[in-house]
Short mmCIF file of C-alpha atoms in Angstrom, two decimals:
data_model
loop_
_atom_site.label_atom_id
_atom_site.label_comp_id
_atom_site.label_asym_id
_atom_site.label_seq_id
_atom_site.Cartn_x
_atom_site.Cartn_y
_atom_site.Cartn_z
CA MET A 1 -16.54 42.31 55.97
CA VAL A 2 -17.95 44.85 58.37
CA LEU A 3 -17.33 47.77 56.00
CA ALA A 4 -20.04 46.47 53.68
CA ALA A 5 -22.54 47.11 56.43
CA GLN A 6 -22.52 50.90 56.30
CA VAL A 7 -25.99 50.85 57.83
CA ARG A 8 -24.27 50.11 61.11
CA ALA A 9 -22.38 53.39 61.17
CA ASP A 10 -24.63 54.70 63.92
CA ASP A 11 -23.55 51.74 66.09
CA VAL A 12 -19.99 53.03 66.13
CA ALA A 13 -20.65 56.76 66.14
CA TRP A 14 -19.43 56.80 69.73
CA ALA A 15 -15.93 56.27 68.38
CA ALA A 16 -16.06 59.72 66.87
CA GLY A 17 -17.82 61.37 69.78
CA GLY A 18 -20.86 62.01 67.59
CA PRO A 19 -22.63 60.94 64.40
CA ALA A 20 -20.39 59.35 61.81
CA SER A 21 -19.55 61.80 59.05
CA VAL A 22 -17.14 61.53 56.19
CA GLU A 23 -14.79 64.40 55.53
CA SER A 24 -15.71 65.91 52.14
CA ALA A 25 -13.81 67.72 49.43
CA PRO A 26 -15.12 71.12 48.17
CA ASP A 27 -17.23 69.45 45.46
CA GLY A 28 -18.93 67.24 48.04
CA ALA A 29 -16.91 64.12 47.27
CA MET A 30 -15.15 62.20 50.03
CA ASP A 31 -11.66 63.46 50.87
CA PRO A 32 -9.20 61.39 48.76
CA ILE A 33 -7.22 60.16 51.80
CA ALA A 34 -10.41 59.12 53.62
CA ALA A 35 -11.66 57.38 50.48
CA LEU A 36 -8.39 55.50 50.14
CA ILE A 37 -8.49 54.44 53.80
CA GLU A 38 -12.01 53.11 53.28
CA GLN A 39 -10.92 51.25 50.17
CA ARG A 40 -7.90 49.64 51.87
CA LEU A 41 -9.99 48.51 54.83
CA ALA A 42 -12.67 47.06 52.53
CA LEU A 43 -10.04 44.86 50.89
CA ARG A 44 -8.98 43.24 54.14
CA SER A 45 -9.69 39.58 54.74
CA ALA A 46 -12.99 38.72 56.39
CA ALA A 47 -10.92 37.02 59.10
CA ALA A 48 -8.99 40.20 59.95
CA ASP A 49 -9.53 41.93 63.26
CA GLU A 50 -12.34 44.46 62.83
CA THR A 51 -11.23 46.91 65.51
CA THR A 52 -9.35 49.25 63.18
CA ALA A 53 -12.08 49.13 60.53
CA LEU A 54 -14.76 50.00 63.07
CA LEU A 55 -12.67 52.84 64.47
CA TYR A 56 -12.36 54.48 61.05
CA LEU A 57 -15.98 53.80 60.17
CA GLY A 58 -17.06 55.68 63.29
CA ARG A 59 -14.79 58.58 62.35
CA GLY A 60 -15.74 58.86 58.71
CA TYR A 61 -12.34 57.42 57.66
CA ARG A 62 -10.57 60.62 58.64
CA PRO A 63 -6.79 60.15 59.09
CA LEU A 64 -5.54 60.11 62.66
CA TRP A 65 -1.75 60.37 62.41
CA GLY A 66 -1.05 63.74 60.79
CA ASP A 67 1.21 64.83 63.66
CA PRO A 68 4.61 63.02 63.50
CA GLU A 69 4.99 63.47 67.26
CA ARG A 70 2.13 61.03 67.82
CA ALA A 71 4.04 58.34 65.96
CA SER A 72 7.03 59.07 68.19
CA ALA A 73 4.81 58.74 71.27
CA LEU A 74 3.60 55.34 70.04
CA LEU A 75 7.15 54.17 69.45
CA SER A 76 8.13 55.29 72.95
CA ALA A 77 5.17 53.35 74.42
CA ILE A 78 6.24 50.25 72.51
CA GLU A 79 9.73 50.48 73.96
CA GLN A 80 8.14 50.71 77.41
CA ALA A 81 6.18 47.49 76.77
CA ALA A 82 9.19 45.52 78.03
CA THR A 83 8.60 46.94 81.51
CA HIS A 84 5.19 45.20 81.40
CA GLY A 85 6.79 41.87 80.54
CA LEU A 86 5.70 42.16 76.90
CA ASP A 87 7.98 41.87 73.88
CA PRO A 88 8.43 45.18 71.99
CA GLN A 89 9.40 43.20 68.89
CA ASP A 90 5.80 41.99 68.63
CA PHE A 91 5.00 45.51 67.46
CA ARG A 92 7.83 45.77 64.90
CA PRO A 93 9.37 49.01 66.22
CA GLN A 94 11.97 49.13 63.43
CA ARG A 95 9.16 49.44 60.91
CA LEU A 96 7.63 52.30 62.90
CA ARG A 97 10.92 54.17 63.02
CA MET A 98 10.73 54.37 59.25
CA LEU A 99 7.21 55.85 59.36
CA ARG A 100 7.61 58.93 61.55
CA ALA A 101 7.40 61.49 58.76
CA VAL A 102 4.10 62.00 56.95
CA PRO A 103 4.71 61.21 53.26
CA ASP A 104 3.27 63.32 50.45
CA ASP A 105 2.24 60.33 48.38
CA PRO A 106 -1.38 59.42 49.27
CA VAL A 107 -0.83 55.65 49.02
CA GLU A 108 2.23 55.79 51.27
CA ARG A 109 0.36 58.06 53.67
CA VAL A 110 -2.51 55.60 53.98
CA ASP A 111 -0.09 52.69 54.41
CA ARG A 112 1.54 54.60 57.26
CA GLU A 113 -1.84 55.50 58.72
CA LEU A 114 -3.09 51.92 58.94
CA VAL A 115 0.21 50.49 60.18
CA LEU A 116 0.23 52.97 63.07
CA THR A 117 -3.41 52.35 63.98
CA ASP A 118 -3.11 48.57 63.77
CA THR A 119 -0.01 48.69 65.94
CA LEU A 120 -1.69 50.89 68.51
CA ALA A 121 -4.73 48.60 68.58
CA GLU A 122 -2.52 45.56 69.27
CA LEU A 123 -0.50 47.37 71.94
CA VAL A 124 -3.63 48.59 73.75
CA ARG A 125 -5.16 45.12 73.63
CA GLN A 126 -2.05 43.41 75.00
CA LEU A 127 -1.64 45.93 77.82
CA ARG A 128 -5.28 45.80 78.80
CA TYR A 129 -6.18 42.14 78.27
CA GLY A 130 -2.93 40.27 77.74
CA LYS A 131 -1.21 38.84 74.70
CA VAL A 132 -2.22 35.22 75.30
CA ASP A 133 -5.76 33.88 75.15
CA PRO A 134 -6.06 31.84 78.39
CA ARG A 135 -8.70 29.64 76.78
CA THR A 136 -5.93 28.10 74.66
CA LEU A 137 -4.21 26.97 77.86
CA TYR A 138 -7.08 26.04 80.19
CA ARG A 139 -10.25 24.35 78.97
CA GLU A 140 -12.23 25.47 82.05
CA TRP A 141 -11.39 29.16 81.62
CA ASN A 142 -14.50 31.39 81.73
CA TYR A 143 -13.33 34.71 83.16
CA THR A 144 -14.64 37.83 81.42
CA PRO A 145 -13.42 37.59 77.79
CA VAL A 146 -11.83 40.30 75.69
CA PRO A 147 -14.60 42.68 74.55
CA ASN A 148 -16.00 42.52 71.06
CA PRO A 149 -14.48 44.67 68.25
CA TYR A 150 -17.08 47.43 68.72
CA GLN A 151 -16.07 47.89 72.34
CA LEU A 152 -12.38 47.63 71.49
CA ALA A 153 -12.82 50.32 68.84
CA GLY A 154 -14.40 52.58 71.44
CA GLU A 155 -11.52 52.02 73.84
CA LEU A 156 -9.03 52.69 71.06
CA ALA A 157 -10.85 55.92 70.15
CA ARG A 158 -10.55 57.20 73.72
CA VAL A 159 -6.82 56.53 73.69
CA LEU A 160 -6.42 58.40 70.42
CA ASP A 161 -8.44 61.34 71.72
CA ALA A 162 -6.19 61.81 74.74
CA ALA A 163 -3.96 64.87 74.82
CA ASP A 164 -0.98 62.76 75.93
CA LEU A 165 -0.99 59.62 73.78
CA ARG A 166 1.86 57.88 75.59
CA ALA A 167 0.25 58.39 79.00
CA ALA A 168 -3.08 57.17 77.63
CA ILE A 169 -1.43 53.99 76.36
CA GLU A 170 0.32 53.40 79.67
CA ALA A 171 -2.99 53.81 81.48
CA GLN A 172 -4.40 50.74 79.70
CA ALA A 173 -2.48 48.36 81.97
CA PRO A 174 -4.20 47.12 85.16
CA ALA A 175 -4.21 49.83 87.84
CA VAL A 176 -3.92 47.46 90.80
CA PRO A 177 -1.19 47.32 93.47
CA LEU A 178 -0.05 43.79 92.56
CA TYR A 179 0.60 44.82 88.96
CA ARG A 180 2.70 47.79 90.05
CA ALA A 181 4.68 45.60 92.46
CA LEU A 182 5.31 43.04 89.72
CA ARG A 183 6.66 45.69 87.36
CA ARG A 184 9.09 46.87 90.03
CA ALA A 185 10.13 43.28 90.70
CA LEU A 186 10.67 42.63 86.99
CA ALA A 187 13.18 45.48 86.80
CA THR A 188 14.93 44.26 89.95
CA TYR A 189 15.26 40.63 88.86
CA GLN A 190 16.35 41.53 85.35
CA SER A 191 19.14 43.67 86.85
CA LEU A 192 20.16 40.83 89.16
CA ALA A 193 20.08 38.33 86.31
CA ALA A 194 22.48 40.53 84.35
CA LEU A 195 24.99 40.01 87.18
CA GLY A 196 24.67 36.22 87.06
CA ASP A 197 23.15 33.55 89.27
CA TRP A 198 23.31 33.42 93.04
CA PRO A 199 24.86 30.51 94.97
CA LYS A 200 22.98 27.20 94.83
CA VAL A 201 22.20 25.13 97.90
CA PRO A 202 22.93 21.44 97.23
CA GLY A 203 20.08 18.99 97.54
CA GLY A 204 19.83 16.54 100.39
CA SER A 205 17.85 15.80 103.53
CA THR A 206 15.94 18.50 105.39
CA LEU A 207 18.18 21.07 107.08
CA ARG A 208 17.09 22.09 110.56
CA PRO A 209 18.34 24.77 112.96
CA GLY A 210 21.02 23.45 115.28
CA GLN A 211 22.42 20.98 112.77
CA SER A 212 25.87 21.05 111.22
CA SER A 213 26.23 20.18 107.55
CA VAL A 214 28.59 20.73 104.63
CA ARG A 215 25.54 22.28 102.87
CA VAL A 216 25.10 25.06 105.44
CA PRO A 217 27.87 27.35 104.07
CA ALA A 218 26.09 27.33 100.69
CA LEU A 219 22.82 28.22 102.44
CA ARG A 220 24.58 31.05 104.23
CA ALA A 221 26.10 32.34 100.97
CA ARG A 222 22.75 32.14 99.19
CA LEU A 223 20.99 34.30 101.79
CA GLN A 224 23.86 36.79 101.89
CA ALA A 225 23.50 37.17 98.10
CA ASP A 226 19.87 38.04 98.75
CA GLY A 227 20.88 40.94 100.98
CA GLU A 228 20.99 39.28 104.41
CA GLU A 229 23.72 40.71 106.64
CA GLY A 230 25.33 39.62 109.89
CA LEU A 231 25.36 35.91 109.01
CA ASP A 232 29.11 35.33 109.41
CA ALA A 233 29.80 32.72 112.06
CA ALA A 234 32.79 31.11 113.78
CA ASP A 235 31.48 27.75 112.58
CA PRO A 236 30.07 28.36 109.08
CA ALA A 237 28.83 24.77 108.86
CA ARG A 238 26.50 25.20 111.84
CA PHE A 239 22.85 26.14 111.24
CA ASP A 240 22.72 28.74 114.00
CA ALA A 241 19.88 30.96 115.25
CA LEU A 242 20.83 33.96 113.09
CA LEU A 243 20.79 31.81 109.96
CA ALA A 244 17.46 30.27 110.99
CA ALA A 245 15.96 33.74 111.37
CA ALA A 246 17.22 34.67 107.89
CA VAL A 247 15.63 31.50 106.48
CA GLU A 248 12.34 32.47 108.14
CA ARG A 249 12.45 35.91 106.52
CA PHE A 250 13.13 34.30 103.15
CA GLN A 251 10.20 31.92 103.66
CA GLU A 252 7.87 34.80 104.51
CA ARG A 253 8.85 36.58 101.28
CA HIS A 254 7.98 33.48 99.26
CA GLY A 255 4.68 32.50 100.86
CA LEU A 256 6.13 29.50 102.69
CA GLU A 257 5.67 28.42 106.28
CA ALA A 258 8.19 30.49 108.25
CA ASP A 259 9.60 27.67 110.37
CA GLY A 260 13.31 28.14 109.59
CA ILE A 261 13.51 24.58 108.24
CA VAL A 262 14.94 24.03 104.76
CA GLY A 263 12.76 21.32 103.26
CA ALA A 264 11.93 20.59 99.62
CA GLN A 265 9.71 23.63 99.05
CA THR A 266 12.14 26.08 100.65
CA LEU A 267 15.08 24.53 98.79
CA ARG A 268 13.21 24.93 95.52
CA ALA A 269 12.60 28.61 96.23
CA LEU A 270 16.22 29.20 97.30
CA ASN A 271 17.55 27.67 94.10
CA THR A 272 15.30 29.67 91.78
CA SER A 273 17.65 32.01 89.90
CA PRO A 274 17.06 35.75 89.31
CA ALA A 275 16.44 35.01 85.62
CA GLU A 276 13.81 32.43 86.57
CA ARG A 277 12.20 34.92 88.95
CA ALA A 278 12.06 37.48 86.16
CA ARG A 279 10.26 34.92 83.99
CA GLN A 280 7.90 34.13 86.85
CA VAL A 281 7.09 37.83 87.18
CA ARG A 282 6.38 38.05 83.43
CA ALA A 283 3.96 35.12 83.67
CA ASN A 284 2.12 36.79 86.52
CA LEU A 285 1.91 40.16 84.79
CA GLU A 286 0.22 38.41 81.87
CA ARG A 287 -2.05 36.40 84.16
CA LEU A 288 -3.13 39.56 85.96
CA ARG A 289 -4.03 41.26 82.68
CA TRP A 290 -6.44 38.39 82.02
CA VAL A 291 -8.37 38.79 85.26
CA ALA A 292 -8.00 42.43 86.36
CA ALA A 293 -11.54 43.30 85.26
CA ASP A 294 -12.96 40.57 87.50
CA LEU A 295 -10.97 41.55 90.59
CA GLU A 296 -13.31 44.44 91.34
CA GLY A 297 -16.51 44.62 93.35
CA ASP A 298 -17.86 42.03 95.78
CA ARG A 299 -16.29 38.62 95.31
CA LEU A 300 -15.40 35.34 96.97
CA TYR A 301 -11.78 34.94 95.95
CA VAL A 302 -10.01 31.60 96.28
CA ASP A 303 -6.23 32.00 96.04
CA ILE A 304 -5.29 28.49 94.90
CA VAL A 305 -1.52 28.83 95.38
CA GLY A 306 -1.91 30.75 98.66
CA TYR A 307 -4.38 28.19 100.08
CA ARG A 308 -6.73 30.95 101.22
CA ALA A 309 -10.21 32.26 100.49
CA ASP A 310 -11.48 35.79 101.09
CA LEU A 311 -14.97 37.21 100.86
CA VAL A 312 -14.65 40.86 99.84
CA LEU A 313 -17.74 43.04 100.42
CA GLY A 314 -17.76 46.77 99.87
CA GLY A 315 -14.02 46.80 99.22
CA ARG A 316 -13.15 45.11 102.54
CA SER A 317 -12.46 41.56 103.62
CA ALA A 318 -15.59 40.30 105.40
CA TRP A 319 -14.31 36.76 105.89
CA SER A 320 -11.04 34.89 105.40
CA SER A 321 -10.15 31.26 105.81
CA LYS A 322 -7.52 28.67 105.08
CA VAL A 323 -8.48 26.30 102.29
CA ILE A 324 -7.29 23.00 100.87
CA VAL A 325 -7.08 22.78 97.06
CA GLY A 326 -6.50 20.05 94.50
CA ARG A 327 -3.28 18.14 94.48
CA PRO A 328 -1.09 18.46 91.35
CA THR A 329 -2.58 15.33 89.78
CA ARG A 330 -6.13 16.71 90.31
CA LYS A 331 -5.74 20.43 89.95
CA THR A 332 -8.35 22.92 91.13
CA PRO A 333 -9.24 24.81 87.94
CA SER A 334 -9.15 28.57 87.51
CA LEU A 335 -12.71 29.66 86.80
CA ARG A 336 -15.35 32.31 87.44
CA ASP A 337 -18.57 31.10 89.04
CA SER A 338 -21.29 31.81 91.59
CA VAL A 339 -22.78 30.03 94.60
CA VAL A 340 -26.18 28.68 93.59
CA ASN A 341 -27.17 27.27 96.98
CA LEU A 342 -25.96 25.91 100.29
CA VAL A 343 -26.53 22.30 101.30
CA LEU A 344 -26.56 21.55 105.02
CA ASN A 345 -25.53 18.04 106.05
CA PRO A 346 -24.91 17.09 102.41
CA LYS A 347 -24.76 13.58 101.06
CA TRP A 348 -21.89 12.98 98.69
CA VAL A 349 -22.35 11.43 95.28
CA VAL A 350 -18.85 10.32 94.36
CA PRO A 351 -17.70 12.07 91.13
CA PRO A 352 -16.60 9.91 88.17
CA THR A 353 -12.86 10.55 88.52
CA ILE A 354 -12.78 9.68 92.22
CA LEU A 355 -15.03 6.69 91.58
CA ARG A 356 -12.76 5.37 88.84
CA GLU A 357 -9.40 6.14 90.43
CA ASP A 358 -10.08 5.78 94.16
CA VAL A 359 -13.29 4.01 95.15
CA ILE A 360 -13.38 1.09 92.70
CA PRO A 361 -9.69 0.19 93.27
CA GLY A 362 -10.30 0.61 97.01
CA VAL A 363 -13.13 -1.94 96.97
CA VAL A 364 -11.08 -4.35 94.84
CA HIS A 365 -8.31 -4.33 97.45
CA ASN A 366 -10.55 -4.13 100.52
CA PRO A 367 -14.10 -5.53 100.50
CA ASP A 368 -14.89 -3.43 103.61
CA TYR A 369 -13.93 -0.18 101.87
CA LEU A 370 -17.49 1.05 101.33
CA GLU A 371 -18.61 0.31 104.87
CA SER A 372 -15.54 1.92 106.42
CA HIS A 373 -16.20 5.06 104.37
CA ARG A 374 -19.94 5.11 105.13
CA MET A 375 -20.77 4.60 101.46
CA HIS A 376 -23.46 2.62 99.68
CA VAL A 377 -24.31 1.76 96.07
CA VAL A 378 -27.50 2.95 94.38
CA ASP A 379 -28.86 2.58 90.86
CA ARG A 380 -30.15 5.43 88.71
CA SER A 381 -33.56 5.24 90.34
CA GLY A 382 -32.08 5.54 93.83
CA GLN A 383 -32.51 1.91 94.84
CA THR A 384 -29.79 0.44 97.05
CA ILE A 385 -27.68 -2.26 95.42
CA ASP A 386 -25.85 -5.03 97.25
CA PRO A 387 -22.16 -4.37 96.58
CA ALA A 388 -21.47 -8.11 96.71
CA SER A 389 -23.47 -8.48 93.48
CA ILE A 390 -21.08 -6.23 91.53
CA ASP A 391 -18.02 -7.36 89.56
CA TRP A 392 -15.68 -4.72 90.96
CA SER A 393 -12.60 -6.06 89.16
CA GLY A 394 -14.25 -5.47 85.78
CA ALA A 395 -15.97 -2.21 86.72
CA ARG A 396 -13.20 0.07 85.48
CA ARG A 397 -13.01 -1.72 82.13
CA GLY A 398 -16.68 -2.15 81.35
CA GLY A 399 -18.17 0.98 82.88
CA PHE A 400 -20.03 1.37 86.15
CA PRO A 401 -23.83 1.77 85.90
CA TYR A 402 -24.31 2.77 89.54
CA MET A 403 -23.62 5.68 91.86
CA ILE A 404 -21.69 5.61 95.11
CA VAL A 405 -23.25 7.76 97.83
CA GLN A 406 -21.69 8.69 101.14
CA ALA A 407 -24.05 9.40 104.03
CA SER A 408 -24.29 12.93 105.36
CA GLY A 409 -22.84 14.12 108.65
CA ALA A 410 -19.69 15.58 110.11
CA GLN A 411 -17.74 12.41 109.29
CA GLY A 412 -18.57 12.63 105.58
CA SER A 413 -16.03 13.87 103.07
CA LEU A 414 -18.05 17.07 102.52
CA GLY A 415 -18.41 17.77 106.23
CA ARG A 416 -21.59 19.58 107.20
CA ILE A 417 -21.84 22.35 104.55
CA LYS A 418 -21.52 22.35 100.78
CA PHE A 419 -21.39 25.54 98.73
CA SER A 420 -22.75 24.45 95.34
CA LEU A 421 -21.36 26.22 92.28
CA SER A 422 -22.78 26.29 88.77
CA ASN A 423 -19.83 24.91 86.77
CA ARG A 424 -20.03 21.60 84.90
CA TYR A 425 -16.80 20.20 86.35
CA ALA A 426 -18.25 19.13 89.74
CA ILE A 427 -16.03 21.71 91.47
CA TYR A 428 -17.44 23.38 94.59
CA LEU A 429 -16.49 24.54 98.10
CA HIS A 430 -17.24 22.46 101.17
CA ASP A 431 -16.50 21.64 104.77
CA THR A 432 -14.33 18.60 105.52
CA ASN A 433 -13.98 15.79 108.01
CA ALA A 434 -10.16 15.99 107.80
CA ARG A 435 -9.68 19.27 109.62
CA ALA A 436 -6.18 18.42 110.86
CA LEU A 437 -4.91 18.99 107.32
CA PHE A 438 -5.42 22.73 107.73
CA GLY A 439 -2.39 22.67 110.01
CA ARG A 440 -0.11 21.96 107.07
CA ALA A 441 1.66 24.78 105.25
CA GLU A 442 1.29 23.23 101.79
CA ARG A 443 -2.33 22.24 101.29
CA ALA A 444 -2.65 20.99 97.71
CA LEU A 445 -4.27 17.80 98.94
CA SER A 446 -7.84 17.48 97.63
CA SER A 447 -9.32 15.89 94.51
CA GLY A 448 -10.03 19.30 92.97
CA CYS A 449 -12.75 20.81 95.14
CA VAL A 450 -11.96 23.49 97.71
CA ARG A 451 -12.19 22.52 101.38
CA VAL A 452 -12.92 25.44 103.68
CA GLN A 453 -11.71 25.69 107.28
CA GLN A 454 -14.41 28.10 108.51
CA PRO A 455 -17.55 27.27 106.50
CA GLU A 456 -20.12 28.30 109.11
CA GLU A 457 -19.09 31.98 109.06
CA LEU A 458 -19.16 32.02 105.27
CA ALA A 459 -22.57 30.36 105.20
CA VAL A 460 -24.11 33.02 107.44
CA LEU A 461 -22.69 35.79 105.26
CA LEU A 462 -23.95 34.24 102.04
CA LEU A 463 -27.39 33.43 103.45
CA ASP A 464 -27.59 37.12 104.42
CA ASP A 465 -30.73 36.66 106.49
CA ALA A 466 -30.10 37.75 110.08
CA ASP A 467 -33.73 37.13 111.08
CA HIS A 468 -33.67 33.46 110.13
CA TRP A 469 -30.06 32.40 109.64
CA GLY A 470 -27.82 33.79 112.31
CA PRO A 471 -25.01 31.64 113.78
CA ALA A 472 -27.29 30.00 116.36
CA ALA A 473 -29.97 29.06 113.82
CA LEU A 474 -27.38 27.65 111.45
CA ALA A 475 -25.78 25.60 114.24
CA ALA A 476 -29.18 24.17 115.21
CA ALA A 477 -29.94 23.18 111.62
CA LEU A 478 -26.57 21.50 111.28
CA ASP A 479 -26.95 19.66 114.59
CA SER A 480 -30.30 18.26 113.47
CA GLY A 481 -28.53 16.10 110.92
CA ARG A 482 -31.21 16.83 108.35
CA THR A 483 -30.10 17.49 104.77
CA ARG A 484 -31.43 20.86 103.59
CA THR A 485 -30.80 22.98 100.52
CA LEU A 486 -30.95 26.75 101.06
CA PRO A 487 -30.86 29.53 98.46
CA VAL A 488 -28.20 32.18 98.94
CA GLY A 489 -29.38 35.63 99.92
CA ARG A 490 -26.21 37.36 98.79
CA GLU A 491 -24.98 36.81 95.26
CA VAL A 492 -21.26 37.33 94.77
CA ARG A 493 -18.85 36.23 92.11
CA VAL A 494 -16.68 33.27 93.01
CA LEU A 495 -13.18 33.49 91.55
CA LEU A 496 -10.96 30.43 91.72
CA HIS A 497 -7.64 31.89 90.66
CA TYR A 498 -4.13 30.52 90.28
CA SER A 499 -1.28 32.97 90.72
CA THR A 500 2.31 32.43 91.79
CA ALA A 501 2.50 36.07 92.91
CA ALA A 502 0.57 37.91 95.60
CA LEU A 503 0.82 40.75 98.07
CA ASP A 504 0.91 40.08 101.78
CA ALA A 505 -1.01 42.14 104.34
CA SER A 506 1.73 44.77 104.37
CA GLY A 507 1.77 45.12 100.58
CA ARG A 508 5.01 43.18 100.11
CA LEU A 509 5.31 41.04 96.99
CA LEU A 510 5.36 37.27 97.49
CA LEU A 511 6.73 35.06 94.71
CA ARG A 512 5.54 31.54 95.42
CA ASN A 513 6.33 28.05 94.20
CA ASP A 514 4.47 27.02 91.05
CA ILE A 515 2.60 24.05 92.53
CA TYR A 516 0.83 23.13 89.26
CA ASP A 517 3.67 24.17 86.90
CA HIS A 518 1.35 26.58 85.08
CA ASP A 519 3.87 29.40 84.54
CA ALA A 520 5.78 27.56 81.81
CA GLY A 521 2.76 27.38 79.50
CA ILE A 522 2.19 31.12 79.77
CA LEU A 523 5.84 31.88 79.09
CA ASP A 524 5.86 29.63 76.02
CA ALA A 525 2.78 31.41 74.69
CA LEU A 526 4.34 34.82 75.36
CA ALA A 527 7.39 33.76 73.38
CA ALA A 528 5.24 32.98 70.34
CA GLY A 529 4.62 35.58 67.65
CA PRO A 530 2.06 38.39 67.89
CA GLY A 531 -1.58 37.50 68.46
CA GLY A 532 -1.29 34.99 71.28
CA GLY A 533 -4.53 33.29 70.31
CA HIS A 534 -6.92 36.23 70.86
#
C-alpha cells in the first residue's frame, strides 16, 4: 500500500501546493481527524485505487469537506453527469444526499470525508478520460492512457482548490467543439425520443427521384418529422424534386453522398430512431473522452468513418485527402502511431491474412493468378521459387514457408508511395492502383491499410526538405521506378480514429452510419457498473 511509503511524501507535495505537513494538535500530536483518515486509508486493499490516498498524503491527511455546500456542489455535478452521457447512478447520489451535514462523531465524519473524495475522484476521471477502458474493447488501442495515480491526485487537488467546485468539475470534460455539439444533440434526441419514434420507411429497392412508389409517402412523412417543410404534393407517391432536395439535405447531415437517392445506407440512417441517435451520441461522447488529449498539436488524422485524412500543422489543415479504409471484415484499427519512413516505388510483401484468405485461394482456382497480379514467390533468403513446385491446395492447412512479393510500380497494390508506420499489425498508408474507387461515397473497401488519394502532396510535406524534395524532385524519383526508402523530415503523430460523429466544415454535427458496428460495445460497457475497466 502506498501509505507505507511515507518517504515518498515529497513526490506528492504538489497536491498540497507545498511541502507535505500534517496538521497537529496543541501537544504536537497529529489532529485526531487527520490521524483517523490516515488509518482508514492504510487499511484499504492493495488493489484499491491510490488516487485518494495520494491526495491526502500530499495534504497531510487534512479533511477537505468541512463546508456542507461543497457536498451540495458535488451532488449537483453528479446530476449534471447525465448531460455528458454518463450515468449519475454510478456515483450513488442517494448516498451523498445523506452526507451533506458534517457529523460530530469523528468516525462518521471520516466516513463522509472519504466517500465524498472517492466519489469526486471517480467523477473527475470519468469526465476527463471516460468511464470505459478502450483497451478492453480493442486489442490494438494505444492512445495516451489514463495518467498514473500521482498525476490523477494532482488533477484532483486542483479541482478541490477551485473557488467554484461545480464549475471546476464541469471543466474536466473535453473542451472541444465536437464534444459541445454532441452534448447539445444528446439533449435534443432525448427530448425527441420522449415523444416517440418517427415514421419508418419500408425496405425495398433503391428509390430514385422521378419514380413513383407506395414507399414514397412514408419517406415524405419521415422527412417532415425531421423538420422539413413544403413537401406536400398533389401526388404523394411521386418522388419529386422537392423531396429529392430534402433527401439530399438529410444525407449531408449524416455524412452520406448527397445524391438524393435512397439506397441502403440512406435508408439505414432514415430508420434510425431518436432513441438510437441518443445512444449513438452517448457512445461518441465517451469515445471523445478517450482521445481528446491526442487531438491537439500537429497530427495526421485519419477519420475512418468519414473516409478522409487531414494533416494539421500549426492548428490549420495543411493537406486533406479522400482515403479508402478497411472493409467490415478487415477493419482498419484505431491506433496512435508515427510515420517512420517513406518508400518510393515500394514492393509489396503480401501480409499473412491476405496471403491466407486471398492469394492462396486465388492460385488454387486460377494458376495464372500470380502472373496476372505481378507477383512472385521467394523463400526466406530471397531466392525465387517456382510456383509450380508448391502444393497450393495444402498450403492453408500445413502452413506456407514462403513469401509472396508483388513488383513495384504504379500498377502495384501499394501504388508508388508507402508511408510506413511503426505498429506491429502491418497497417500503414499508401498509394493505390485502383484510383477509381475514390469516386465512391462509401469507401470501406481495403484489407485494413489506408489508401490515400493524394499521396504525393503528403509526401512532400512529411519529407519537409524543400531544397531536395520539392514536387518536381519527388516526381522524378517516382518516375525512375527505383525503390527508395527516405526518412521523414517532419515528425507528426498519426491518429487512425473511428468515430460515428463529426463536424462538417461549417461546424454542423454529422451523425454517421456505424460501418464497423463499434458503438454497441461502448454502450454495453457504459451500461455496466462503475469502473468500466480503468
